[in-house]
Structures are given as C-alpha cells and as structure tokens.
mmCIF file of C-alpha atoms in Angstrom:
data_model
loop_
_atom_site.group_PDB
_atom_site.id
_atom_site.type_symbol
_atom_site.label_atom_id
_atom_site.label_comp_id
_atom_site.label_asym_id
_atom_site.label_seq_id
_atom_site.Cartn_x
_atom_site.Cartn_y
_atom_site.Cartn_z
ATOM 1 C CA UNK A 3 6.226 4.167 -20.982
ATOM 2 C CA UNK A 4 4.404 2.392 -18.690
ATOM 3 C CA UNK A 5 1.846 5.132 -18.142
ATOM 4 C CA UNK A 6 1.056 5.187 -21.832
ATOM 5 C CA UNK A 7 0.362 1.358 -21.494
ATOM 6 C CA UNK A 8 -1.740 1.516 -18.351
ATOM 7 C CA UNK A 9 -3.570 3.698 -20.039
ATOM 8 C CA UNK A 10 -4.218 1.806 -23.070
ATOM 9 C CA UNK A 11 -4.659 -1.156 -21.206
ATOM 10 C CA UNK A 12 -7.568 0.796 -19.420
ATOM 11 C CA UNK A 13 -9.358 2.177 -22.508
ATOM 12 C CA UNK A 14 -9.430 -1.440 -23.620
ATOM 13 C CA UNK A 15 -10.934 -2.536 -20.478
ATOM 14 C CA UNK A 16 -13.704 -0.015 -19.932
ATOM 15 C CA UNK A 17 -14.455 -0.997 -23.570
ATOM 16 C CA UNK A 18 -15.736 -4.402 -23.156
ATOM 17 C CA UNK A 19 -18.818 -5.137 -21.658
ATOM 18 C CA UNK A 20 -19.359 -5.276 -17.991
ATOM 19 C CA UNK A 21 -19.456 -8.409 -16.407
ATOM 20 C CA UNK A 22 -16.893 -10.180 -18.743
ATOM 21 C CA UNK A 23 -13.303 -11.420 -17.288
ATOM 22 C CA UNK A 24 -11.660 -8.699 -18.598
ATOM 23 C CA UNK A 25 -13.847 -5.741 -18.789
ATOM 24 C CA UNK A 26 -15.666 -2.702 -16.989
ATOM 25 C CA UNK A 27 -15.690 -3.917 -13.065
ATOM 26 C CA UNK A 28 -13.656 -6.970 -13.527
ATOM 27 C CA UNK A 29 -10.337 -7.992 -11.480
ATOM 28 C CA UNK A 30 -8.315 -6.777 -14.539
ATOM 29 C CA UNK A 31 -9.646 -3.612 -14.191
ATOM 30 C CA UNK A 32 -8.991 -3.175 -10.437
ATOM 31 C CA UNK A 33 -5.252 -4.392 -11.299
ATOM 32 C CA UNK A 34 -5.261 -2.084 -14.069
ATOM 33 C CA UNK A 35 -6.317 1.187 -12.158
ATOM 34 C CA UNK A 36 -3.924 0.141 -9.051
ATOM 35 C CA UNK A 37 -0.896 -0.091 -11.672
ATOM 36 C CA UNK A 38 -2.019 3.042 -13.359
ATOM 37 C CA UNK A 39 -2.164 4.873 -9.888
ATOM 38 C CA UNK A 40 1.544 3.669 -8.905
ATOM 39 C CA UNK A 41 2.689 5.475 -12.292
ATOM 40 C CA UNK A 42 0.652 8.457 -11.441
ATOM 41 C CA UNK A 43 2.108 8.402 -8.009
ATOM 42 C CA UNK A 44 5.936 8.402 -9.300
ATOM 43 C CA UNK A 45 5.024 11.543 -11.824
ATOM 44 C CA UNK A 46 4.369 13.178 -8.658
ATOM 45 C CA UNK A 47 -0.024 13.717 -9.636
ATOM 46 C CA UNK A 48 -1.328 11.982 -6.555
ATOM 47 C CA UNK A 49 -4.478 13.656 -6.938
ATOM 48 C CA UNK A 50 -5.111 11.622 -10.163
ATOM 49 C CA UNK A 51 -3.642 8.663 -8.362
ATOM 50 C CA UNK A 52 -5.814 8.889 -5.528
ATOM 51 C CA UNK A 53 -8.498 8.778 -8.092
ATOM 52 C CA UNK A 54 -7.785 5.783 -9.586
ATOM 53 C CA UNK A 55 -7.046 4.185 -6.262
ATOM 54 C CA UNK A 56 -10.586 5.011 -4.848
ATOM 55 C CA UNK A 57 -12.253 3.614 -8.412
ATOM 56 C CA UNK A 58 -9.954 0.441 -7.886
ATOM 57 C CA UNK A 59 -11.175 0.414 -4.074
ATOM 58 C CA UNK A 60 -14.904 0.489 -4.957
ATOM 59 C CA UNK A 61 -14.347 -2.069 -7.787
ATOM 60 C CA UNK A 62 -12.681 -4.681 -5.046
ATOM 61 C CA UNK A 63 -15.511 -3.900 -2.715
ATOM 62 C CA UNK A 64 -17.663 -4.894 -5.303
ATOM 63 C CA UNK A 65 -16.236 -8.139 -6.074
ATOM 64 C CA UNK A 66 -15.501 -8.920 -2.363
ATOM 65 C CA UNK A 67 -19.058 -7.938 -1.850
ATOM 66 C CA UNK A 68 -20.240 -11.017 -4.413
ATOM 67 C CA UNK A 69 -17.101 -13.441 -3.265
ATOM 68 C CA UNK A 70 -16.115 -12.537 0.417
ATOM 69 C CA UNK A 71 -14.160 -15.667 0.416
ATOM 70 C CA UNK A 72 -11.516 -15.151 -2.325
ATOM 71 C CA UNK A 73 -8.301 -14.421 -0.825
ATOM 72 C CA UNK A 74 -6.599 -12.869 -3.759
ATOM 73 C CA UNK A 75 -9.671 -9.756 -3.622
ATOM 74 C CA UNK A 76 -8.806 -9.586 -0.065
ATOM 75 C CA UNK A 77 -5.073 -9.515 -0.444
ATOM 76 C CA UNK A 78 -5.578 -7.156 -3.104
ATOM 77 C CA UNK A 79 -7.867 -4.401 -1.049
ATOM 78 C CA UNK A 80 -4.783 -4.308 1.332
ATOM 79 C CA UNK A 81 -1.983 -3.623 -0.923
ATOM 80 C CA UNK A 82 -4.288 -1.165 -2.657
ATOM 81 C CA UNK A 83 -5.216 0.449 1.167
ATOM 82 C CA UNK A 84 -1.216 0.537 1.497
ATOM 83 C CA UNK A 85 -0.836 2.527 -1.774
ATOM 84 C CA UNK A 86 -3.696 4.821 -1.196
ATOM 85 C CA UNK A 87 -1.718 5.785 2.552
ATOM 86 C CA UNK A 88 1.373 6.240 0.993
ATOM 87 C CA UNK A 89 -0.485 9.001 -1.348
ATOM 88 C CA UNK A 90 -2.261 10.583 1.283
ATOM 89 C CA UNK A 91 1.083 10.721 3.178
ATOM 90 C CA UNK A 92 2.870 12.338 -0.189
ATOM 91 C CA UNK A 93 -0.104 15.002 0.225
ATOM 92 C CA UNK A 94 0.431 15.206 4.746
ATOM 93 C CA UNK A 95 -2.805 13.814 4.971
ATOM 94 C CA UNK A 96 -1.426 11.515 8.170
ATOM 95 C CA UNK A 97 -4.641 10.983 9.928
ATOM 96 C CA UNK A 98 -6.033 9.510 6.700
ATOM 97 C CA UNK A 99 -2.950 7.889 5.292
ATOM 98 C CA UNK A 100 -2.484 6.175 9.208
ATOM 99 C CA UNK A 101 -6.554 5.069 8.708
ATOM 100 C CA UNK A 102 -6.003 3.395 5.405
ATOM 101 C CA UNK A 103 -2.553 1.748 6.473
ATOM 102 C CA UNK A 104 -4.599 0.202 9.818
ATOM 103 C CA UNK A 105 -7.547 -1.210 7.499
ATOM 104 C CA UNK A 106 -4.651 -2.337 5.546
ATOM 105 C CA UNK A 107 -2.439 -4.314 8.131
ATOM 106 C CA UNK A 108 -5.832 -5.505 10.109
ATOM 107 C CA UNK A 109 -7.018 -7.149 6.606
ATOM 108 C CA UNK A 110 -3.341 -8.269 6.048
ATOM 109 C CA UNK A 111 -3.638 -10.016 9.835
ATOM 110 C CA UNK A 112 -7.171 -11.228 9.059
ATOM 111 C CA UNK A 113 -5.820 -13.474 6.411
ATOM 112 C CA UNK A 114 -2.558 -14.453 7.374
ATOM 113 C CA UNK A 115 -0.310 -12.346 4.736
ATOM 114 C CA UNK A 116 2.662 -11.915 6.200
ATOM 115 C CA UNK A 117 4.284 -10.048 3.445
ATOM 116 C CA UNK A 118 1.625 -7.758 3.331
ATOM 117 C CA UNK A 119 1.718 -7.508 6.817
ATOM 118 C CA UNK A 120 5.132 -6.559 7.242
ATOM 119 C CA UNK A 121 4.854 -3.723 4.109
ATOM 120 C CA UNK A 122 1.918 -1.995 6.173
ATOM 121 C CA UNK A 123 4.358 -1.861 9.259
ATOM 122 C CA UNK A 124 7.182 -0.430 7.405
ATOM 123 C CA UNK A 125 4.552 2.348 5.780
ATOM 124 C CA UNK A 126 3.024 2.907 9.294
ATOM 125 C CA UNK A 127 7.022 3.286 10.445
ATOM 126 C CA UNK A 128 7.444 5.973 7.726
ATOM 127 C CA UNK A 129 4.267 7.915 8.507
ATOM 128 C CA UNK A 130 5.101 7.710 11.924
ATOM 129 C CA UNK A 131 8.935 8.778 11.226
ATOM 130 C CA UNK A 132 7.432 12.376 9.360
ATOM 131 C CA UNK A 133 5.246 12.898 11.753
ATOM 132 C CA UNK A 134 8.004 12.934 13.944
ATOM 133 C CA UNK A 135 7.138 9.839 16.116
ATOM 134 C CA UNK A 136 10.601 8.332 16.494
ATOM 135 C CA UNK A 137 9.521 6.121 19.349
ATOM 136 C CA UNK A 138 6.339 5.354 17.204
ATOM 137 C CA UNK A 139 8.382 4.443 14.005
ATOM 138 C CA UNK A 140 11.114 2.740 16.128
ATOM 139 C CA UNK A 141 8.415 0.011 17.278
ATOM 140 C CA UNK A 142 6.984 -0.301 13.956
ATOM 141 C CA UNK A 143 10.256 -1.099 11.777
ATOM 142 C CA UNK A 144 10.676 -3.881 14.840
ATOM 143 C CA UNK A 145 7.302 -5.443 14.125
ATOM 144 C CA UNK A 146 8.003 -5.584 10.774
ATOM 145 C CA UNK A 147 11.930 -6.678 11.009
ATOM 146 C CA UNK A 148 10.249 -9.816 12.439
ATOM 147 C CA UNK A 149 7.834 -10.878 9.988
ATOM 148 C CA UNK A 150 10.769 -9.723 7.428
ATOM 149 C CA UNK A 151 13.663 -12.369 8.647
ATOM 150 C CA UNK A 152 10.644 -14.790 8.975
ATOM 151 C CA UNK A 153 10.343 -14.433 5.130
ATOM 152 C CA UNK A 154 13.717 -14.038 4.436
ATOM 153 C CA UNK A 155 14.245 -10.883 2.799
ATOM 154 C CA UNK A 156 17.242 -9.816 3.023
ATOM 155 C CA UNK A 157 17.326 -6.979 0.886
ATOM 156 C CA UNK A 158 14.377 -5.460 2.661
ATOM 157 C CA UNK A 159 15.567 -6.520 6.107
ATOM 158 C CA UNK A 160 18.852 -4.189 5.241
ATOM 159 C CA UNK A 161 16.621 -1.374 4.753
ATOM 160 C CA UNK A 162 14.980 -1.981 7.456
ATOM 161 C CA UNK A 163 18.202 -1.919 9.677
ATOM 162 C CA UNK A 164 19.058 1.185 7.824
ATOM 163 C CA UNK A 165 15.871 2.997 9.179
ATOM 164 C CA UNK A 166 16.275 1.833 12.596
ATOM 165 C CA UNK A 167 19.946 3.248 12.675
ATOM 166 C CA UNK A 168 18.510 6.542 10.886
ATOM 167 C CA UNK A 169 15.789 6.702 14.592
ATOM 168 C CA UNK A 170 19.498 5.756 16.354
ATOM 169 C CA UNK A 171 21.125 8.494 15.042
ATOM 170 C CA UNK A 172 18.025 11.124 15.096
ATOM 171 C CA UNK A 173 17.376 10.437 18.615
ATOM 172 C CA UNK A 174 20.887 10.448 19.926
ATOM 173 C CA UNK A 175 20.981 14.040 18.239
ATOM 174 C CA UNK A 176 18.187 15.051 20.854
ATOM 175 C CA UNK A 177 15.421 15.766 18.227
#
C-alpha cells in the first residue's frame, strides 16, 4: 500500500544523517511526511495527518528560512497549507482550516502559481459551501473557474461547473 511505503520511505529518511540530501530535515523528508499525511488523511486519522503535516510545515520553514528564494520550498509550503485546511475542515475546525487556506492562496499569489492558486480557491469554495456560505462559495468557485480555463483544465473546470450548479440548485431551494 502506499501507506506501508511512506512509511518505509520515512524510517529510511530519519535514518540518515541530518543535513544530507536525503535525510532527517531534508526536502525528501518534507515530501515524504506531506505524502504520508495525504494517506493518513484518506484512512480517515487526520489527527495523525495533521501531525505529519505540522512536522512537514516546520521542516519547509526551516529550509525557506536558509533559502527564502527557492520557489519550489515556497510552492511547496502552500500545497502543504492547502492540505493541512482540508484536515482541519474534515475535523470542523473552519476558522483554522479558512487561516491556513489564506496563507496558502496569499503565498500561491506571492509567487505567481496559478495552479496553486486556483486549488486554494476551490478549497476556500468548499469550506465556505459547509459552512453554509453559498454566496461565499459561489464567488470563490468563480475566482478559481478563471485561473482554471486560463490553464486549461478541463476536467477540473467541469467540476467546477458542477459545484456552481450544486449553489444554483441549493439556493433556488431557499436554503
């Protein structure tokens, strides 16, 4: 399963030395937890997930701290901001889920990823959609129907149409 070789992967890692490419602190390890985190999500243990989410957090904190100017650390703290929302919104933590999807989306506008950018909209549109915010979600899946055709997704921009019917049909029920 892919669990089983996160995990492995990860008892490998924290085995070499930190410091090295692959070891204890490194990139690889960051990628490792945030992989590891997305299995633990689907099992349905988002407290362990959280976990390894925050570890991977502090570890790309670290390495942005030494290299503030490599992209690929900052592109990874906001995909890793987006998957720590969407576990604090599994949990109905929306206040904190809505914080970590912001930092996400202003990192992802910092830099210019509009992929990124777009994925932090749709999560903001689903948080806002529970909540129930339909007006709130509504403007959200717009924003991010935008940067979607831009990038020509189509897959994504059908479920994005699909969403925005789903507000359609809520709203015109009167809820």
């Amino acid at each position: 399963s892919a669990y089983a070789h996160f995990t492995s992967l990860l008892e490998h890692i924290k085995a070499q030395p930190e410091g090295t490419q692959l070891g204890y602190g490194s990139y690889s390890h960051c990628l490792t937890l945030g992989w590891l985190a997305r299995c633990l999500r689907r099992e349905g243990k988002v407290d362990e997930a959280e976990a390894q989410l925050r570890e991977a957090l502090a570890i790309i904190d670290t390495l942005i701290s030494q290299q503030p100017d490599d992209r690929g650390f900052l592109h990874q703290r906001a995909a890793l901001l987006g998957e720590l929302g969407d576990v604090l919104r599994d949990r109905g933590e929306y206040k904190q889920a809505r914080k970590a999807y912001e930092e996400g989306l202003k990192i992802a506008e910092q830099q210019g990823y509009r992929r990124q950018q777009s994925i932090a909209l749709e999560q903001l549109a689903r948080l806002a959609f529970e909540q129930p915010d339909y007006v709130q979600a509504r403007s959200y899946y717009r924003k991010a129907l935008d940067s979607i055709r831009e990038l020509d997704e189509p897959a994504r921009e059908s479920t994005v149409w699909h969403e925005l019917g789903m507000i359609a049909y809520t709203l015109a029920l009167g809820y």
